[in-house]
XYZ file of C-alpha atoms in Angstrom:
500
model
C -18.560 11.373 4.875
C -15.541 9.409 6.085
C -16.747 6.230 4.421
C -16.653 8.053 1.084
C -13.096 9.127 1.785
C -12.103 5.529 2.463
C -13.731 4.424 -0.774
C -12.098 7.250 -2.701
C -8.635 6.542 -1.361
C -9.130 2.834 -2.038
C -9.773 3.796 -5.629
C -6.736 6.050 -5.604
C -4.636 3.063 -4.530
C -5.473 1.561 -7.882
C -5.442 4.752 -9.892
C -2.447 3.436 -11.858
C -4.629 0.792 -13.289
C -7.099 3.337 -14.524
C -4.561 5.602 -16.088
C -1.878 3.200 -17.257
C -3.193 3.386 -20.819
C -1.440 6.727 -21.297
C 1.774 6.048 -23.147
C 5.068 6.991 -21.572
C 8.277 8.040 -23.227
C 11.194 5.831 -24.118
C 12.680 3.230 -21.776
C 15.340 5.608 -20.456
C 12.657 7.920 -19.045
C 10.828 5.217 -17.169
C 12.443 5.963 -13.810
C 13.417 9.497 -12.899
C 13.545 11.192 -9.489
C 12.072 14.691 -9.601
C 9.025 16.799 -8.776
C 5.788 17.746 -10.484
C 4.179 21.131 -9.810
C 0.460 20.957 -9.066
C -2.004 23.683 -8.164
C -5.685 23.808 -7.275
C -7.959 26.852 -7.427
C -11.278 26.709 -5.557
C -13.987 28.581 -7.480
C -17.334 29.587 -6.000
C -20.151 28.500 -8.254
C -23.775 28.530 -7.232
C -22.578 27.807 -3.708
C -19.590 29.156 -1.807
C -16.752 27.069 -0.459
C -16.403 26.677 3.302
C -14.241 29.322 4.943
C -11.412 26.936 5.723
C -10.412 23.827 3.797
C -7.135 22.145 2.893
C -5.891 20.161 -0.079
C -3.620 17.131 -0.241
C -1.956 15.368 -3.155
C -1.442 11.617 -3.199
C 1.296 10.274 -5.417
C 2.654 6.795 -6.176
C 5.974 5.367 -5.026
C 7.790 2.453 -6.606
C 7.724 -0.997 -5.041
C 5.875 0.030 -1.911
C 5.564 -2.523 0.895
C 2.310 -0.907 1.960
C -1.052 -2.236 0.897
C -1.222 1.023 -0.944
C 1.487 2.638 -2.945
C 0.382 6.242 -2.466
C 2.109 8.842 -0.324
C 0.421 12.063 0.764
C 1.759 15.625 0.690
C -0.140 18.800 1.723
C -0.608 21.696 -0.690
C 0.169 25.206 0.625
C -2.255 28.113 0.211
C -0.764 31.386 -1.095
C -3.990 33.388 -0.898
C -5.072 32.428 -4.407
C -4.114 28.835 -5.075
C -3.169 25.668 -3.294
C 0.214 24.539 -4.638
C 2.837 21.851 -4.085
C 5.846 20.275 -5.734
C 4.985 16.598 -5.653
C 7.898 14.115 -5.495
C 7.879 11.583 -8.317
C 10.049 8.588 -9.148
C 8.830 8.478 -12.755
C 8.890 11.178 -15.411
C 5.144 11.198 -15.938
C 2.689 9.676 -13.537
C -0.922 9.391 -14.652
C -1.844 8.117 -11.236
C -2.035 11.188 -9.054
C -4.874 12.087 -6.748
C -5.935 15.487 -5.364
C -8.323 15.659 -2.393
C -10.045 18.502 -0.550
C -10.837 18.245 3.171
C -12.612 20.204 5.876
C -10.466 21.414 8.812
C -11.572 18.363 10.840
C -10.219 16.084 8.051
C -13.683 15.304 6.663
C -13.326 14.475 2.979
C -15.117 16.857 0.584
C -14.118 15.909 -2.944
C -11.253 14.541 -4.979
C -10.083 13.591 -8.444
C -7.564 11.219 -10.015
C -5.327 13.015 -12.481
C -1.925 13.147 -14.129
C 1.283 14.567 -12.620
C 4.158 15.448 -14.947
C 7.717 16.547 -14.125
C 7.843 18.600 -17.338
C 4.494 20.383 -17.135
C 2.402 21.756 -14.288
C -1.003 20.327 -13.430
C -3.321 23.314 -12.803
C -6.902 22.527 -11.829
C -9.940 24.373 -10.595
C -12.900 23.025 -8.661
C -16.376 24.521 -8.804
C -19.095 23.902 -6.210
C -22.790 24.011 -7.243
C -25.857 24.684 -5.109
C -26.301 20.967 -4.356
C -22.728 20.705 -3.066
C -21.612 18.795 -6.117
C -18.092 19.431 -7.275
C -16.645 19.546 -10.781
C -12.939 19.570 -11.644
C -11.453 21.019 -14.819
C -8.037 22.114 -16.130
C -7.109 25.784 -16.145
C -4.774 25.956 -19.108
C -3.948 22.476 -20.273
C -5.616 20.496 -23.010
C -4.127 17.158 -22.021
C -5.795 16.388 -18.736
C -7.110 13.089 -17.492
C -9.585 12.425 -14.738
C -11.423 9.257 -13.887
C -15.125 9.208 -13.134
C -15.751 8.243 -9.520
C -18.200 5.498 -10.489
C -15.741 3.962 -12.954
C -13.072 4.094 -10.268
C -15.066 1.703 -8.110
C -14.106 -1.272 -10.285
C -11.489 -2.422 -7.778
C -13.997 -2.425 -4.922
C -16.365 -4.390 -7.155
C -13.615 -6.920 -7.779
C -12.958 -7.361 -4.068
C -16.650 -7.544 -3.181
C -17.448 -10.258 -5.726
C -16.686 -13.273 -3.564
C -16.487 -16.489 -5.526
C -14.147 -19.460 -5.115
C -12.991 -22.445 -7.086
C -15.274 -25.386 -6.319
C -14.052 -28.275 -4.146
C -14.376 -30.534 -7.204
C -11.816 -28.445 -9.048
C -9.192 -29.427 -6.473
C -9.140 -33.044 -7.685
C -5.970 -32.055 -9.562
C -3.929 -28.917 -9.972
C -4.729 -28.983 -13.691
C -8.483 -28.859 -13.095
C -8.037 -26.178 -10.436
C -6.033 -23.787 -12.581
C -8.332 -24.338 -15.562
C -11.287 -23.481 -13.338
C -9.544 -20.307 -12.173
C -8.551 -19.149 -15.659
C -11.770 -20.040 -17.469
C -14.370 -19.387 -14.783
C -13.610 -17.975 -11.328
C -11.059 -15.265 -12.111
C -12.855 -14.376 -15.332
C -16.169 -13.941 -13.500
C -14.614 -11.736 -10.834
C -12.946 -9.529 -13.432
C -16.210 -9.212 -15.364
C -18.051 -8.285 -12.162
C -15.536 -5.504 -11.520
C -16.758 -3.525 -14.520
C -20.499 -3.789 -14.015
C -21.928 -0.275 -14.134
C -18.742 1.341 -15.466
C -18.331 3.162 -18.754
C -14.804 2.366 -19.885
C -13.516 1.710 -23.386
C -12.275 -1.681 -24.560
C -8.567 -0.800 -24.304
C -8.910 0.572 -20.796
C -10.928 -2.456 -19.702
C -8.204 -4.752 -21.034
C -5.481 -2.904 -19.149
C -7.463 -2.899 -15.930
C -8.355 -6.561 -16.336
C -4.707 -7.499 -16.663
C -3.801 -5.605 -13.518
C -6.635 -7.259 -11.589
C -5.373 -10.662 -12.714
C -1.896 -9.826 -11.402
C -3.464 -8.843 -8.096
C -5.460 -12.103 -8.136
C -2.347 -14.135 -8.848
C -0.411 -12.890 -5.858
C -3.416 -12.993 -3.518
C -5.155 -16.202 -4.574
C -3.300 -18.468 -6.996
C -0.147 -18.558 -4.848
C -2.320 -19.693 -1.891
C -3.604 -22.843 -3.598
C -2.767 -25.222 -0.740
C -3.932 -22.866 2.005
C -7.215 -22.092 0.238
C -8.025 -25.774 -0.237
C -7.655 -26.338 3.497
C -9.246 -23.113 4.696
C -12.334 -23.130 2.491
C -12.969 -26.818 1.790
C -10.911 -28.674 4.429
C -9.013 -30.435 1.659
C -5.398 -31.536 1.849
C -3.703 -31.045 -1.505
C -0.072 -31.421 -2.489
C 2.104 -28.443 -3.303
C 1.583 -27.733 -7.010
C 4.415 -27.825 -9.562
C 5.743 -24.748 -11.279
C 3.666 -25.630 -14.338
C 0.460 -24.608 -12.533
C 1.681 -21.065 -12.008
C 3.065 -20.932 -15.539
C -0.364 -21.785 -16.947
C -1.917 -18.822 -15.135
C 0.893 -16.345 -15.820
C 0.998 -17.269 -19.505
C -2.681 -16.342 -19.713
C -1.784 -12.750 -18.746
C -0.437 -9.813 -20.702
C 2.579 -9.010 -18.520
C 4.917 -7.096 -20.760
C 3.188 -4.393 -22.783
C 4.242 -0.851 -21.857
C 0.805 0.009 -20.517
C 0.552 -3.087 -18.331
C 4.115 -2.900 -17.032
C 3.431 0.341 -15.190
C 5.983 1.548 -12.692
C 3.812 1.961 -9.637
C 0.898 -0.439 -9.864
C -0.791 -1.273 -6.548
C 1.045 -3.958 -4.648
C 3.485 -4.504 -7.522
C 6.135 -5.173 -4.899
C 4.285 -8.261 -3.729
C 3.575 -9.470 -7.268
C 7.293 -9.478 -8.042
C 8.217 -10.777 -4.612
C 6.185 -13.932 -5.268
C 8.887 -14.970 -7.746
C 11.464 -14.712 -4.974
C 9.708 -16.468 -2.119
C 6.370 -18.146 -2.882
C 6.773 -20.057 -6.145
C 8.382 -23.496 -6.523
C 11.513 -22.064 -8.086
C 14.910 -21.478 -6.549
C 16.150 -17.958 -7.239
C 19.230 -17.194 -5.103
C 19.467 -14.221 -2.773
C 20.987 -11.310 -4.602
C 23.528 -10.634 -1.852
C 26.757 -9.166 -3.216
C 26.339 -10.820 -6.626
C 26.821 -8.756 -9.758
C 23.298 -7.856 -10.919
C 23.708 -9.181 -14.463
C 25.121 -12.447 -13.080
C 22.210 -12.711 -10.623
C 19.721 -12.196 -13.439
C 21.456 -14.870 -15.511
C 21.259 -17.280 -12.563
C 17.575 -16.437 -12.065
C 16.585 -16.859 -15.709
C 16.460 -20.708 -15.847
C 14.272 -20.718 -12.727
C 12.011 -17.974 -14.078
C 11.511 -19.955 -17.281
C 9.763 -22.589 -15.175
C 6.935 -20.135 -14.507
C 7.263 -17.542 -17.304
C 7.628 -18.104 -21.019
C 9.532 -14.937 -21.846
C 10.838 -12.760 -18.993
C 11.824 -9.367 -20.414
C 14.729 -7.152 -19.378
C 12.350 -4.681 -17.747
C 10.888 -7.546 -15.725
C 14.394 -8.659 -14.659
C 15.408 -5.129 -13.673
C 12.293 -4.698 -11.551
C 12.800 -8.133 -9.983
C 16.376 -7.154 -9.076
C 15.094 -3.971 -7.462
C 12.501 -5.919 -5.469
C 15.230 -8.266 -4.252
C 17.127 -5.285 -2.814
C 14.004 -3.613 -1.426
C 13.032 -6.886 0.288
C 16.396 -6.985 2.024
C 16.201 -3.335 3.058
C 12.581 -2.911 4.073
C 11.354 -6.394 4.927
C 14.438 -7.529 6.827
C 15.977 -4.171 7.832
C 19.318 -5.280 6.385
C 21.009 -2.262 4.884
C 22.925 -2.431 1.617
C 26.564 -3.483 1.812
C 29.255 -1.348 0.147
C 29.546 -3.995 -2.583
C 25.802 -3.942 -3.222
C 25.846 -0.150 -3.543
C 28.730 -0.418 -6.015
C 26.833 -3.064 -8.013
C 23.693 -0.913 -8.129
C 25.590 2.184 -9.253
C 27.409 0.220 -11.950
C 24.351 -1.579 -13.349
C 21.340 0.730 -13.449
C 21.482 3.373 -16.176
C 18.328 5.226 -15.109
C 17.244 6.383 -11.669
C 16.033 2.970 -10.520
C 19.377 2.426 -8.793
C 19.166 5.846 -7.133
C 15.675 4.976 -5.886
C 16.956 1.768 -4.269
C 19.826 3.599 -2.569
C 17.451 6.371 -1.472
C 15.241 3.765 0.218
C 18.311 2.335 1.913
C 19.237 5.768 3.300
C 15.677 6.406 4.492
C 15.573 3.111 6.381
C 19.050 3.740 7.841
C 17.937 7.129 9.183
C 14.719 5.682 10.547
C 16.500 2.845 12.329
C 19.017 5.284 13.818
C 16.358 7.516 15.369
C 13.887 4.844 16.490
C 13.663 3.636 20.073
C 11.493 0.534 19.889
C 10.827 -2.183 22.433
C 9.541 -5.336 20.740
C 7.625 -7.965 22.722
C 6.182 -11.072 21.056
C 3.400 -12.571 23.200
C 1.821 -14.563 20.390
C 2.356 -17.844 22.241
C 0.135 -16.655 25.115
C -3.561 -17.514 24.953
C -4.619 -14.348 26.803
C -3.478 -10.790 27.383
C -4.398 -8.420 30.214
C -3.862 -4.841 29.088
C -4.375 -3.332 32.553
C -1.786 -5.697 34.023
C 0.642 -5.028 31.169
C 0.409 -1.248 31.665
C 1.626 -1.555 35.261
C 5.154 -1.421 33.865
C 4.374 2.194 32.853
C 3.337 3.384 36.320
C 2.543 7.104 36.442
C 2.835 7.519 32.665
C 0.023 8.198 30.162
C -0.433 5.435 27.576
C -1.704 5.693 24.002
C -2.729 2.299 22.623
C -2.806 1.806 18.846
C -4.553 -1.404 17.716
C -3.303 -2.110 14.207
C -1.922 -4.736 11.816
C 0.693 -4.686 9.088
C -1.916 -5.447 6.407
C -4.127 -2.498 7.429
C -3.552 0.381 5.000
C -5.359 3.026 7.108
C -3.331 1.921 10.152
C -0.044 2.509 8.337
C -1.259 5.775 6.831
C -2.237 7.060 10.277
C 1.238 6.302 11.654
C 2.777 8.122 8.708
C 0.475 11.137 9.089
C 1.329 11.467 12.783
C 5.052 10.824 12.370
C 6.226 14.457 12.461
C 3.910 15.486 15.302
C 4.933 12.430 17.309
C 8.472 13.804 17.505
C 7.202 16.554 19.795
C 6.513 13.857 22.413
C 9.954 12.250 22.164
C 11.151 13.848 25.397
C 7.860 13.367 27.239
C 6.776 10.411 29.366
C 3.967 9.403 27.001
C 4.027 5.698 26.153
C 3.007 4.756 22.615
C 1.869 1.131 22.791
C 1.296 -0.584 19.441
C -0.628 -3.874 19.559
C -1.199 -6.221 16.628
C -1.901 -9.951 16.289
C -0.472 -12.914 14.399
C -2.278 -11.929 11.196
C 0.731 -9.609 10.904
C 3.617 -11.803 9.655
C 6.452 -11.873 12.150
C 9.176 -10.559 9.837
C 6.977 -7.770 8.523
C 5.903 -6.843 12.054
C 9.552 -6.638 13.146
C 10.319 -4.457 10.122
C 7.604 -1.946 10.985
C 8.277 -2.068 14.732
C 11.976 -1.362 14.338
C 11.100 1.892 12.579
C 8.342 3.144 14.901
C 9.401 4.372 18.342
C 7.358 2.924 21.143
C 6.445 -0.428 22.681
C 5.333 -3.067 20.195
C 3.353 -6.137 21.251
C 2.194 -9.005 19.044
C -0.663 -11.152 20.374
C -2.262 -14.441 19.477
C -5.388 -14.226 17.363
C -7.566 -15.175 20.355
C -5.974 -12.581 22.635
C -6.299 -9.901 19.966
C -10.010 -10.607 19.470
C -10.591 -10.622 23.224
C -8.893 -7.235 23.626
C -11.015 -5.647 20.897
C -14.199 -7.142 22.369
C -13.261 -5.835 25.818
C -13.177 -2.274 24.539
C -16.024 -2.581 22.030
C -13.961 -2.401 18.841
C -14.860 -4.218 15.628
C -12.362 -2.616 13.256
C -8.875 -1.134 13.085
C -7.144 1.185 13.480
C -8.585 1.653 16.972
C -7.176 3.815 19.740
C -7.270 3.949 23.540
C -6.049 6.875 25.652
C -5.153 6.253 29.297
C -4.156 8.927 31.810
C -1.357 8.640 34.360
C -3.585 6.534 36.620
C -4.367 4.361 33.601
C -7.990 5.415 33.568
C -9.525 5.375 30.094
C -9.853 8.960 28.861
C -11.077 8.342 25.324
C -11.354 5.674 22.641
C -12.447 5.527 19.018
C -12.142 3.691 15.719
C -10.351 5.371 12.837
C -7.665 8.043 12.835
C -9.302 11.451 13.465
C -6.535 13.602 12.061
C -3.261 14.847 13.542
C -4.658 17.729 15.601
C -7.519 15.780 17.155
C -5.217 12.858 17.943
C -2.635 15.139 19.567
C -5.394 16.819 21.586
C -6.429 13.458 23.069
C -2.829 12.678 23.958
C -2.525 16.016 25.749
C -5.725 15.327 27.692
C -4.267 12.000 28.832
C -1.082 13.781 30.002
C -2.889 16.114 32.415
């Protein structure tokens, strides 16, 4: 059942794309910090529900650095309904997700639906004799859910592996024409095979997939040529990126959604991966920074809009805060408060405060061993003599790894005064700056290995995926190991066994 949960949550990561066709209000309501009330009633149909289940809501956050942009909150049971007030950074979010789990965290069923700060989302779920589940609204006509099969379009897009031919690399012009006319088009078409979506929805989803493709493929032109075809090509001019971006619909209200998956990295490409020279925002007045950025943006975009500029400004601040752990200066806070008329400025400052609090409470030891060809875990653990060790094999690009850390965050505090060592090990596929950013906010010992050493460590313990976990007792004997996060209670139980 867990594989279905992974697939479902993967779809939820891109739920914005599915639901972005729902029109929002006016520009001033685009960003607004608040809560949406949601409730779920479990109804026995031809079959009864299990005696004990729990419900979680997943909701989007703006400009997330994670591979996903969904955060999870548990619903509370009052004897009749499961309810929660879900935090939102937009007035209406048609990108919510509600999931039902067994007590051991096994996924049962879920739905993608709308959350609204002005109106409650009240749903019921019925179970039939074949353990099939149907969701429906209790008292609301306007309710949107996405069929599970249709939601698989993003997985289809990722699974359809096709590349620009080596011949297309004879010039950047032939390469980008091949991408626009053939490769990207074919992958987008493959995403919708077997789905039943209308023309407007397909267009919106297609545009979002192309944005995802831009940041993950087009901006890696030189690297791809070398990696896949062993070709050495020159860095392309800005015109190549402009050709691709001008083929997209970037600015319609539906496409410019506030919380699209990996939108942070799409916007960040304009700051650090394109052949344009946008200055660091620093203590500059925001309007002046945007004016300085505009001539450079025109090299890759025909008509940057004000919404685009405002979001780019926000990403510049978020990059400083979350990627580099550099908190906002007093002047930057003053600039943000003076410029933003909606809650986008408050959201940036809120992120700054969250990172400040996290940095203040974190006790992290950071050790970069990526220059070493090998790594001996048993030898390394000798520095923790007489202490139990929990090893977390992860990487910054691994969504489930990050989610597991987040899920265990509160429970982990109960071990803060114990002698348990939390040892986090990743490899060089985690970019150094991003690794430092995560490590500085996660108490424990953080080690970064070479690719070879990382592979060798996983082979030694029989792992072929992450997140993977090892539990060693005080004598550093292996007590347990497994792939995938088993849930907070099970994980804590294994830690307690290692402590005995």
